[in-house]
Short mmCIF file of C-alpha atoms in Angstrom, two decimals:
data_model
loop_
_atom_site.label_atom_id
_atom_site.label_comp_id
_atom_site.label_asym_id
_atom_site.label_seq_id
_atom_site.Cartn_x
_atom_site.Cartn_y
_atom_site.Cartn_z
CA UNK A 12 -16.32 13.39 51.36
CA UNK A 13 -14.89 12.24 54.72
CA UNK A 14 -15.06 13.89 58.04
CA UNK A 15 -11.73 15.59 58.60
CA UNK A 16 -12.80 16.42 61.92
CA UNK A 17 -11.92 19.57 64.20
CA UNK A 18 -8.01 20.70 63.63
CA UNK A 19 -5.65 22.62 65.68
CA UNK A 20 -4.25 26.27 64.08
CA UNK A 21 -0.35 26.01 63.02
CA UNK A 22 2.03 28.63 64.32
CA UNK A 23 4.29 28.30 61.12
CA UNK A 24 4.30 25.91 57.89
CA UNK A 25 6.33 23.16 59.83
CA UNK A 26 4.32 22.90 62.84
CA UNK A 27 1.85 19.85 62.42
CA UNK A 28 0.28 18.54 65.29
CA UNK A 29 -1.94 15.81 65.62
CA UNK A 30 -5.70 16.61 65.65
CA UNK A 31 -7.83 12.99 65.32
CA UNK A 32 -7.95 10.07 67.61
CA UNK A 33 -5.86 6.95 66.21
CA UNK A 34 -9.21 5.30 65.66
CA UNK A 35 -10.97 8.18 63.67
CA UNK A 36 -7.51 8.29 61.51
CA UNK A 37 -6.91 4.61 60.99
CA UNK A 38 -11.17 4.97 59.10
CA UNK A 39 -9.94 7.99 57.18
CA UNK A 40 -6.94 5.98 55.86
CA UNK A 41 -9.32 3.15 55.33
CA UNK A 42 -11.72 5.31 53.11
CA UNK A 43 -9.00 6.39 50.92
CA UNK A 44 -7.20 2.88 50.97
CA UNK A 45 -10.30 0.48 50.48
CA UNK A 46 -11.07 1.85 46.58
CA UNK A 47 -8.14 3.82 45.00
CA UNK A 48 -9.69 4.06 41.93
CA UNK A 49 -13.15 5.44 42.61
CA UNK A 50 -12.34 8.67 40.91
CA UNK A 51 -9.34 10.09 38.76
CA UNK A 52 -7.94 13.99 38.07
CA UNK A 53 -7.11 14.29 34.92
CA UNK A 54 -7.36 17.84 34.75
CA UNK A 55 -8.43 20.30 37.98
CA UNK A 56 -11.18 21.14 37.31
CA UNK A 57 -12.44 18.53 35.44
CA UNK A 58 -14.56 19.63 32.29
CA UNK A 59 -17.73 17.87 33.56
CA UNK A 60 -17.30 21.03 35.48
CA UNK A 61 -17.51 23.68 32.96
CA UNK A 62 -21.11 25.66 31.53
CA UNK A 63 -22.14 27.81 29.10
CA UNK A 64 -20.75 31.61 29.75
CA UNK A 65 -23.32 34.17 30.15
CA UNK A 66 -22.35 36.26 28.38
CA UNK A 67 -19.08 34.98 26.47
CA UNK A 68 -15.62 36.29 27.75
CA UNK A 69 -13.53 38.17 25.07
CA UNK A 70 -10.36 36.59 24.39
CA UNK A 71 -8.48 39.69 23.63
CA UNK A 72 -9.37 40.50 27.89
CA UNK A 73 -8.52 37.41 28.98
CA UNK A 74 -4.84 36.87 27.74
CA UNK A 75 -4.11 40.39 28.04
CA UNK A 76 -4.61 39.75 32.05
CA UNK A 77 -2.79 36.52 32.25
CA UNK A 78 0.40 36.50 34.81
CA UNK A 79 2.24 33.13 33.10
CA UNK A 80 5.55 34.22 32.06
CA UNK A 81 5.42 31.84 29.15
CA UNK A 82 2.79 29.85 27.52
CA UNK A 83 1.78 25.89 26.97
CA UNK A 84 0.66 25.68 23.00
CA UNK A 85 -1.54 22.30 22.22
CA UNK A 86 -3.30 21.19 19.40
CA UNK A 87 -6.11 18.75 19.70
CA UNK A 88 -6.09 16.72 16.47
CA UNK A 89 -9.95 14.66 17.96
CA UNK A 90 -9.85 11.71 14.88
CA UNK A 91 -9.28 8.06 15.78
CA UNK A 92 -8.96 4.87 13.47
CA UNK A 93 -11.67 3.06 16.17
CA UNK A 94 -12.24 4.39 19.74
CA UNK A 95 -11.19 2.32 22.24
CA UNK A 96 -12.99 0.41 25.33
CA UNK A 97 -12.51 2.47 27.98
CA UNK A 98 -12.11 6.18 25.65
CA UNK A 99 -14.19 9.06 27.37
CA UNK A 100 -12.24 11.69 25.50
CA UNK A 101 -13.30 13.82 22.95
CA UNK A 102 -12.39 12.06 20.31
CA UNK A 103 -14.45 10.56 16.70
CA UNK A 104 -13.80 7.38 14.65
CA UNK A 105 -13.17 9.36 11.09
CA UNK A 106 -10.47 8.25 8.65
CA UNK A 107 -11.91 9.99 5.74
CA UNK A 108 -8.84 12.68 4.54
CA UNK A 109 -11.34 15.31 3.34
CA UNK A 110 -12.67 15.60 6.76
CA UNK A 111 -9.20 16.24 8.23
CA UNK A 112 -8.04 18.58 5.93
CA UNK A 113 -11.50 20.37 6.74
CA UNK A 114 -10.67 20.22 10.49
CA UNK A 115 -7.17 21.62 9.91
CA UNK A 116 -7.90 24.42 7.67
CA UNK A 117 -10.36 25.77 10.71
CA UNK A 118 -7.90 25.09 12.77
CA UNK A 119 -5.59 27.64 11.55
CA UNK A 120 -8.42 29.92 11.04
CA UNK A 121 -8.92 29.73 14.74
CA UNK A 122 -5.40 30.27 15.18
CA UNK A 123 -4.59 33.11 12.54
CA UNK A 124 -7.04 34.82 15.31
CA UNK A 125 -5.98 33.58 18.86
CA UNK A 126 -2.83 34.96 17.80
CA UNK A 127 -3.58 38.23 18.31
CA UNK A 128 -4.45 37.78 21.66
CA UNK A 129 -2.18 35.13 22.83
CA UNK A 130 1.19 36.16 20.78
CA UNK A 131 2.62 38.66 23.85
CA UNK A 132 5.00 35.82 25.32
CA UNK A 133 7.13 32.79 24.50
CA UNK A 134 5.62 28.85 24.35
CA UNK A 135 7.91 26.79 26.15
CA UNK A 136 6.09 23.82 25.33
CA UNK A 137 4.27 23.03 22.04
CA UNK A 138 1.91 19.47 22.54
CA UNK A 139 -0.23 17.54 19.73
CA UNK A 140 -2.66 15.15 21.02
CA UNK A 141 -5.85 13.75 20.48
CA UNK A 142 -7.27 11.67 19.46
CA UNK A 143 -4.45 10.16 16.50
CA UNK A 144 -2.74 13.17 15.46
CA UNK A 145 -0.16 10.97 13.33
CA UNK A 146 -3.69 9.71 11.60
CA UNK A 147 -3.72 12.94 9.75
CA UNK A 148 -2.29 12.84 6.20
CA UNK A 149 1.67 14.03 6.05
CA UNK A 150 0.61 16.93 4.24
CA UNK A 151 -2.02 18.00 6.99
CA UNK A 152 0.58 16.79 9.87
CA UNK A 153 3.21 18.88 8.50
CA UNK A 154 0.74 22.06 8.24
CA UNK A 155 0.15 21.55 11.90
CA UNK A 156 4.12 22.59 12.87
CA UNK A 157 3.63 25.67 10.24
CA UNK A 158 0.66 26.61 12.17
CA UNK A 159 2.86 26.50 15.03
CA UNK A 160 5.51 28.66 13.90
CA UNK A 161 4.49 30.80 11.25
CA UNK A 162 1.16 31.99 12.84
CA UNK A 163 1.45 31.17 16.70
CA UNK A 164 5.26 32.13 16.92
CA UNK A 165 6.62 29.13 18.67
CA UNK A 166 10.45 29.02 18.66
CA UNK A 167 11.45 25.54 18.23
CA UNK A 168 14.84 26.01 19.67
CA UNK A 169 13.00 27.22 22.99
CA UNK A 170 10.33 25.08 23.02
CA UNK A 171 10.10 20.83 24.04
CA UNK A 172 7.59 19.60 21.94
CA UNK A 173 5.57 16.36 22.14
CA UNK A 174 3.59 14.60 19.80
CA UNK A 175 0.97 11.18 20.24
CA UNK A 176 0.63 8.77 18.29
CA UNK A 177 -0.35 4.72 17.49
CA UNK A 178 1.17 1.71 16.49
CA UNK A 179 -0.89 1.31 13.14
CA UNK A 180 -0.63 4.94 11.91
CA UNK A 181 3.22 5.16 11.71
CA UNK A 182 5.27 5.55 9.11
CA UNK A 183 8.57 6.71 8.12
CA UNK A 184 7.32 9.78 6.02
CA UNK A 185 5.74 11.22 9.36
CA UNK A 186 8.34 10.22 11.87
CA UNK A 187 10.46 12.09 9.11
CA UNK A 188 8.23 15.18 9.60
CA UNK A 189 8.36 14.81 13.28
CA UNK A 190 12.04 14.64 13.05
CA UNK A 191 12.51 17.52 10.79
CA UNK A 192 10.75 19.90 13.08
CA UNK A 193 12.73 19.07 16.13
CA UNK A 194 10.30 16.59 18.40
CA UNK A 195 11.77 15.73 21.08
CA UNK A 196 9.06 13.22 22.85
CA UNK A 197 7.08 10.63 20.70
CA UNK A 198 4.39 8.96 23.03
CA UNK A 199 2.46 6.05 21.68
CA UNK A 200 -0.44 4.07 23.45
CA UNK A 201 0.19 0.54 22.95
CA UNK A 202 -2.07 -0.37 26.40
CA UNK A 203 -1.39 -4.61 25.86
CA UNK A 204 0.97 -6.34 24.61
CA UNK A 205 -1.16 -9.35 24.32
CA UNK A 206 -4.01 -9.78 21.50
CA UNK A 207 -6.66 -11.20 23.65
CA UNK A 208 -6.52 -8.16 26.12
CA UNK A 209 -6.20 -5.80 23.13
CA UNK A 210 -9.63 -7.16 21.87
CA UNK A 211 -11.25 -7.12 25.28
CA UNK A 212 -11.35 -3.51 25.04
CA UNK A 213 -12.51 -2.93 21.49
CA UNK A 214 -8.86 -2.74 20.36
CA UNK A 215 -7.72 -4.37 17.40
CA UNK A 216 -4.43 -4.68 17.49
CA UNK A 217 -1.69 -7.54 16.08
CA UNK A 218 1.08 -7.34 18.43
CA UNK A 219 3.43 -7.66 15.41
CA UNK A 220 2.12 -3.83 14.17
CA UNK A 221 3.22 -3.04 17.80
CA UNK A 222 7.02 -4.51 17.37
CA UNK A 223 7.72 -2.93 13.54
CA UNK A 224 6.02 0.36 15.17
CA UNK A 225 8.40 0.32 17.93
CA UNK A 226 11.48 -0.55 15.88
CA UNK A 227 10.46 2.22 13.25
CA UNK A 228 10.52 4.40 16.06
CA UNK A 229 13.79 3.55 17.49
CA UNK A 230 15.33 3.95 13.53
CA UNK A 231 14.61 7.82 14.50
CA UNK A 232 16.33 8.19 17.93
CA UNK A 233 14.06 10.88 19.47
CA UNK A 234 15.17 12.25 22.99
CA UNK A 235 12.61 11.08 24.76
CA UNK A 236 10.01 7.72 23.17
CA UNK A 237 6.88 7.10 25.88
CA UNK A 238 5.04 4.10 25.62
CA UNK A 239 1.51 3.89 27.61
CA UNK A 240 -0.12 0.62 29.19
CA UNK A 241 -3.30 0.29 30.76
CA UNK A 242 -3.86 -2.24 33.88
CA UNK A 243 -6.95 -4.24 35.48
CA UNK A 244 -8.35 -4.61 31.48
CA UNK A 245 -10.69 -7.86 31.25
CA UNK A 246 -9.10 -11.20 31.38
CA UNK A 247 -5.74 -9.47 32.47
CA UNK A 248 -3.44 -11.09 35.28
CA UNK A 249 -0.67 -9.89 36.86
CA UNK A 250 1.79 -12.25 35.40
CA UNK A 251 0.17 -10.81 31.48
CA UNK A 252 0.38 -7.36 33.08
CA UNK A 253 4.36 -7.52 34.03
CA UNK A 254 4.57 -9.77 30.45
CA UNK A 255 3.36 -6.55 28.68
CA UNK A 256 5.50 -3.79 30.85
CA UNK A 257 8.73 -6.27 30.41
CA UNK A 258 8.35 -6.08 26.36
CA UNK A 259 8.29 -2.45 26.55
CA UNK A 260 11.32 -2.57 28.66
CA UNK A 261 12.87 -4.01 25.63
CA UNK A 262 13.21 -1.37 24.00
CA UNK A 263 14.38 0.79 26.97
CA UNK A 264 11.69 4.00 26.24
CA UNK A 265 12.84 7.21 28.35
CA UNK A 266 9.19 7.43 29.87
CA UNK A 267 6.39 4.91 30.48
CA UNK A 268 2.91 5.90 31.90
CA UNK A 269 1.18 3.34 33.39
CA UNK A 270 -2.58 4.09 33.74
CA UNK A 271 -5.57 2.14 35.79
CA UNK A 272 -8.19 1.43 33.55
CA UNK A 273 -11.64 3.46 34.50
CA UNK A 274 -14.91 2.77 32.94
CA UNK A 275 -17.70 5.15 33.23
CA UNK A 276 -21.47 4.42 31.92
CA UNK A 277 -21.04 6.29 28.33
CA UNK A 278 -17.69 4.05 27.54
CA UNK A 279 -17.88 1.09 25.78
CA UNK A 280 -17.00 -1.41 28.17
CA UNK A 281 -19.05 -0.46 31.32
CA UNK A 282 -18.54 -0.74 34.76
CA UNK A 283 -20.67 -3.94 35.51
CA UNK A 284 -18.14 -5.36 32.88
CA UNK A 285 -15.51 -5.39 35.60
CA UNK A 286 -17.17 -7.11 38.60
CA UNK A 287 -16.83 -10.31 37.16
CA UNK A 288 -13.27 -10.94 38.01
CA UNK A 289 -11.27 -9.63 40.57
CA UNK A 290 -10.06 -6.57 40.75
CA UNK A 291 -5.78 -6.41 40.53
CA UNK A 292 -5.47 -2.98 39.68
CA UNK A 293 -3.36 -2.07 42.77
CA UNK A 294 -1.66 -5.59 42.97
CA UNK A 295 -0.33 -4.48 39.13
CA UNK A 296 0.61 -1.02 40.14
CA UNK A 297 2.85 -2.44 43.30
CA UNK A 298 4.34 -5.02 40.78
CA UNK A 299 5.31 -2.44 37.77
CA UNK A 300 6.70 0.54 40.40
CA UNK A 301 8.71 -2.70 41.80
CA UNK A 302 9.89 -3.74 38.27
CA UNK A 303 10.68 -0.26 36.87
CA UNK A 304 12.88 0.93 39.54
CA UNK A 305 14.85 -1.99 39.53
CA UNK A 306 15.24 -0.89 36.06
CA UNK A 307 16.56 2.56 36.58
CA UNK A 308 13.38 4.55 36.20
CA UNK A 309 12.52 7.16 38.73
CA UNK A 310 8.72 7.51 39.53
CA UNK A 311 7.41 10.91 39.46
CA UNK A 312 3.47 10.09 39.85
CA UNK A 313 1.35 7.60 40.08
CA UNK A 314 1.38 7.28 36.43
CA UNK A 315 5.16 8.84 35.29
CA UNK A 316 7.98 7.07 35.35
CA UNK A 317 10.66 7.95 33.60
CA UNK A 318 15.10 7.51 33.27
CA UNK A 319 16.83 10.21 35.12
CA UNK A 320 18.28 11.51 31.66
CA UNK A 321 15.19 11.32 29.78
CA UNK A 322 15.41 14.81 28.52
CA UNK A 323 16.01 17.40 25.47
CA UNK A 324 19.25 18.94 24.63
CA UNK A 325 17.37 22.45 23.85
CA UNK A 326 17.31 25.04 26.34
CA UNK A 327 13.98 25.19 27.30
CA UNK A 328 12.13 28.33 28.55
CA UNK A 329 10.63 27.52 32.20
CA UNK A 330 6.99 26.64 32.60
CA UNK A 331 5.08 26.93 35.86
CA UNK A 332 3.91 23.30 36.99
CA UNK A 333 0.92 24.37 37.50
CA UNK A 334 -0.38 24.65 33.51
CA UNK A 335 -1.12 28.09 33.34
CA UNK A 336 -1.21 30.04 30.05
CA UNK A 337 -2.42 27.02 28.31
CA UNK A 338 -3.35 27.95 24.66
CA UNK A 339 -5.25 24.97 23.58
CA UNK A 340 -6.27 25.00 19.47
CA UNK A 341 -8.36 22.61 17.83
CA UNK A 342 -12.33 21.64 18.65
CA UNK A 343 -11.96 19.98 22.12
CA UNK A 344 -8.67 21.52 23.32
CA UNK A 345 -8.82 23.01 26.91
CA UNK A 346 -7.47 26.40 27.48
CA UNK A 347 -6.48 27.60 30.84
CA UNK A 348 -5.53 31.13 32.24
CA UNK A 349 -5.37 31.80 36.07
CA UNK A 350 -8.83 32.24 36.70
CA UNK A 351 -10.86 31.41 33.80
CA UNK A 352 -10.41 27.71 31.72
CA UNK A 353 -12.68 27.32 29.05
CA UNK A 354 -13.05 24.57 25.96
CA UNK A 355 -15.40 23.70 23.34
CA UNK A 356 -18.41 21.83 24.36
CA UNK A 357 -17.90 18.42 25.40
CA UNK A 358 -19.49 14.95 24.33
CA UNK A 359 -18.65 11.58 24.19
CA UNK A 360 -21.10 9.74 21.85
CA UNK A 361 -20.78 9.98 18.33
CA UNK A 362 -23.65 11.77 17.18
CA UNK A 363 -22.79 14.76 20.28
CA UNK A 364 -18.95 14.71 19.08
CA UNK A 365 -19.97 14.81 15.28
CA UNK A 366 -22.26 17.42 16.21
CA UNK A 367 -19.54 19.76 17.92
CA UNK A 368 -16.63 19.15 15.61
CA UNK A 369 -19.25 20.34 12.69
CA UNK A 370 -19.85 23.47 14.44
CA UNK A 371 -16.54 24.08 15.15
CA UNK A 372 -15.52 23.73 11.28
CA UNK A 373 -17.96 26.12 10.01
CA UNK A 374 -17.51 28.65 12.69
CA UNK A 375 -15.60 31.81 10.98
CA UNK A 376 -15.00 33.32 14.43
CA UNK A 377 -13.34 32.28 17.23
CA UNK A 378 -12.53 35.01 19.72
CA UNK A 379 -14.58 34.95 22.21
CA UNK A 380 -14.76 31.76 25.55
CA UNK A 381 -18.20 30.37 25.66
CA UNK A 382 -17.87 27.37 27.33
CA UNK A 383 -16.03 26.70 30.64
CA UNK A 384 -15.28 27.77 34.33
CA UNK A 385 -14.02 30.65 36.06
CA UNK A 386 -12.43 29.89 39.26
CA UNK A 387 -12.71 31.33 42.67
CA UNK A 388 -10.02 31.98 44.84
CA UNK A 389 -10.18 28.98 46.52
CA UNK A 390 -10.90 26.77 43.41
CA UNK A 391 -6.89 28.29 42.18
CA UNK A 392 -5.24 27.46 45.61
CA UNK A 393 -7.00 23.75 45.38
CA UNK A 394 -5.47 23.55 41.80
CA UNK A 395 -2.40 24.68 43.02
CA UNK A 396 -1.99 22.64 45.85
CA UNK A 397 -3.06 19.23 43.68
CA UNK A 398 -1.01 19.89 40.53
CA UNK A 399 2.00 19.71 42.67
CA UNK A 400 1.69 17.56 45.57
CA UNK A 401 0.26 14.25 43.05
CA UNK A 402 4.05 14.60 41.76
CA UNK A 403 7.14 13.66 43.29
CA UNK A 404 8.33 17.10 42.98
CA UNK A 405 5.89 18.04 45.71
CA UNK A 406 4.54 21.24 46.68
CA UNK A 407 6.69 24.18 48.34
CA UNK A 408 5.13 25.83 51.46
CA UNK A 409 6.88 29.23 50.96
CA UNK A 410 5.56 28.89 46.69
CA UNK A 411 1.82 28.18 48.21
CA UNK A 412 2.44 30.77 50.78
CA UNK A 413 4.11 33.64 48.51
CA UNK A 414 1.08 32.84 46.02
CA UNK A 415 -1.75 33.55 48.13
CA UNK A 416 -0.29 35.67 51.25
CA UNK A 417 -1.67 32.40 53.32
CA UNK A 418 -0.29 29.51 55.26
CA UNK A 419 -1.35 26.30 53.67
CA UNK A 420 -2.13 24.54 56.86
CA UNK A 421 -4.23 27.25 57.90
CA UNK A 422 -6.44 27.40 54.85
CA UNK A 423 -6.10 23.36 54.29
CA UNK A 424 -5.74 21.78 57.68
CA UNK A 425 -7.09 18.32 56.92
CA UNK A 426 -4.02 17.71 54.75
CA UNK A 427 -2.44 17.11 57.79
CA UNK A 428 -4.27 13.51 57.29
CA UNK A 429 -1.60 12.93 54.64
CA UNK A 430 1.19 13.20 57.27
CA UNK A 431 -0.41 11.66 60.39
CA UNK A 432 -1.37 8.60 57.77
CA UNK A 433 1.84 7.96 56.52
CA UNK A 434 0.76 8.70 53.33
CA UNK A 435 2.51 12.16 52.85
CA UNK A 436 5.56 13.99 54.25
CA UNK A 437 7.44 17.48 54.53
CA UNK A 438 10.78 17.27 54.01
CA UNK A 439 12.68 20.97 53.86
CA UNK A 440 9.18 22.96 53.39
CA UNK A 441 8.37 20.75 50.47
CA UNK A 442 4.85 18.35 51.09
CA UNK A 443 4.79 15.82 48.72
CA UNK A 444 3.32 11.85 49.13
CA UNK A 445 5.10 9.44 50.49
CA UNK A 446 5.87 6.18 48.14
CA UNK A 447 2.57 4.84 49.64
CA UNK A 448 0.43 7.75 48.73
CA UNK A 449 1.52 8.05 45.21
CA UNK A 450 -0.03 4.56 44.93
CA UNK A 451 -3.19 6.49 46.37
CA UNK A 452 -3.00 9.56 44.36
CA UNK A 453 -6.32 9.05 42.52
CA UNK A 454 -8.38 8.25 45.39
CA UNK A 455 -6.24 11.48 47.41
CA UNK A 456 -7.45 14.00 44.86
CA UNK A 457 -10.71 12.89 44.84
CA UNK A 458 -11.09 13.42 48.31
CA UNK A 459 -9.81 16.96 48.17
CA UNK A 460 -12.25 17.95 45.48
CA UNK A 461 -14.42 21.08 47.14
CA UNK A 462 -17.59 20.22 47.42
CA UNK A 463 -18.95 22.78 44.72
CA UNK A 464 -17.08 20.91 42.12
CA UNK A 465 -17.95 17.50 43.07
CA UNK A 466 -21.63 18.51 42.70
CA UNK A 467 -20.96 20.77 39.05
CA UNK A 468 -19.05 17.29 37.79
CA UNK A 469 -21.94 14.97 39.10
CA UNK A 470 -24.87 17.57 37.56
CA UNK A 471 -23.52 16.98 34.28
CA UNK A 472 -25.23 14.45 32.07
CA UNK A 473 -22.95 13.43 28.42
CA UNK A 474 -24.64 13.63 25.32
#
């Protein structure tokens, strides 16, 4: 991590003074600059982070306890048709219908008894993801929203609700199902528009399933369609990269996410595979945030961009930011409460995933965390402070301040790096990054990961 040097104390929350020489700045900017992509947050903590509970926390304890006024319900459906290139997820390459239907009747064992315990207050949001949850038969996709409703409680009228799926496993029987139980976002990965970039990352895919997927999916008029893309895959230019963003501007989505493409040593295509050609990751984000917001779309991350009435027409309950009272169902789905997250074991290799989706299916009791990460005091304000200031929406002083009877430049003073850099800004008590950071974000977080994290994430060896 880099030196952050010796900083002044703040009087108030708007009183940042400079506390580094213009040479010792300009090197920290350089550090964070020079390799944006050297790490990535896709949740805080990351779940190379969790171990084994000694002993097991009781479920019924730890939702009684939680503080979220509402809840986050997800459902990890962890089946693919192939896994793709660059795929660290927990996710397994399984077709086969019997399995499924095996995976979904635990499922709603596990949730006939996390219901119990996590049944006290409203789900404003209700997520399926994977994995290819639309790979599931339409009898096993539909059980999924009964699940939901019948045995978690979710209100549909109260609740946005978001669903993932692919190109090849849509059809109008389960866009009819989606539709029937009020989805209001679709997001499907398409990554490339362009064959030869599809197959450099161990993605078959004929752009023409791509097109009929896309105009099934308009056919169905959901509030809000995301399409994903991946940049800096093999053989990839610029020119292909804005080729593949301007066909998905065709059919004028509500939301695209526009993700870097990371490679770690247990994915299929490896890092080594990438220093043979140049690396334009950053050249194609500048390009796409110039392309989308002559296009109307607003940016609100690095990797969100989305139309200023993308939205549902339900009345929504409110949801903290932050992704508290997360009740995550399904072998692989994270679960998160203020101070204690805690998942299923995780693996990335067949035989490890195989191995943990088995257990999972012929467990017949599921109410007790053995698997995860309780966090300190400080690991909650470091969550706090990155789940909002990576997003345009920034993070409000008096919300960090009211939270944790602290100033946040007193407890975090090397975040005045981000203003003295240019790469963040406080505008009426709210710090948030500047256009320039967002482009950063990745490399940002990283840097503000405490050091006991950093070295629980880089103890941990996949099976």
């Amino acid at each position: 991590m880099a030196s952050t040097g010796n900083f002044l104390q703040h009087r108030n929350d708007n009183d940042v003074r400079p506390s580094l020489s213009p040479e010792e700045l300009k090197r920290w900017k350089e550090q964070i600059t020079a390799n944006p992509y050297r790490n990535y947050l896709y949740s805080y903590p990351h779940k190379t982070a969790y171990r084994e509970f000694q002993p097991p926390i009781p479920l019924e304890q730890l939702w009684l306890e939680e503080p979220a006024d509402s809840f986050f319900l997800y459902m990890h459906i962890p089946f693919c048709g192939a896994r793709c290139g660059f795929c660290n997820l927990f996710t397994l390459p399984d077709k086969r219908a019997d399995v499924h239907a095996t995976y979904v009747d635990a499922l709603e064992r596990q949730a006939k008894q996390w219901s119990a315990f996590t049944g006290l207050k409203p789900y404003a949001r209700f997520a399926i993801g994977g994995g290819t949850p639309t790979l599931l038969a339409a009898p096993q996709l539909s059980r999924l929203f009964r699940i939901a409703r019948e045995i978690m409680g979710l209100d549909t009228a109260l609740a946005s609700i978001s669903v993932e799926t692919s190109p090849e496993t849509i059809t109008e029987e389960k866009l009819a199902i989606l539709k029937d139980n009020t989805v209001d976002r679709v997001s499907m990965g398409i990554q490339s528009f362009v064959a030869a970039e599809s197959a450099a990352i161990y993605r078959p895919q004929n752009p023409e399933v791509v097109y009929q997927a896309l105009e099934l999916l308009g056919k169905y008029q959901f509030p809000i369609l995301n399409l994903d893309l991946i940049y800096g895959l093999p053989g990839q230019s610029v020119e292909s990269w804005l080729y593949s963003l301007n066909q998905a501007l065709l059919y004028e989505p509500e939301e695209i996410f526009l993700y870097p493409l990371y490679t770690r040593e247990h994915t299929i295509v490896k890092p080594g595979d990438l220093l043979r050609q140049q690396d334009l990751r950053h050249a194609c984000y500048t390009a796409a945030c110039q392309l989308l917001a002559e296009h109307g779309y607003r940016q609100y991350s690095m990797r969100r961009f989305a139309k200023e009435a993308a939205g549902t027409s339900k009345a929504i309950l409110d949801y903290s930011c932050q992704e508290e009272g997360m009740v995550g169902l399904g072998c692989g789905a994270r679960s998160y409460t203020r101070e204690v997250h805690y998942a299923s074991r995780y693996g990335v290799s067949r035989k490890a995933t195989e191995s943990i989706i088995a257990d999972y299916v012929s467990s017949e009791s599921y109410d007790t965390a053995d698997y995860g990460i309780v966090l300190s005091r400080e690991e909650q304000k470091r969550r706090f402070i990155l789940k909002a200031v990576l997003h345009s929406e920034g993070l409000k002083l008096a919300d960090y301040s009211g939270r944790f009877s602290a100033s946040l430049w007193n407890d975090y003073p090397e975040l005045n790096l981000l203003l003295q850099s240019g790469l963040g800004e406080v505008e009426e008590g709210i710090l948030r990054l500047t256009p320039e950071g967002l482009g950063y974000s990745d490399s940002i977080g990283d840097w503000f990961i405490s050091g006991e994290i950093r070295e629980r994430m880089e103890g941990f060896i996949l099976p």
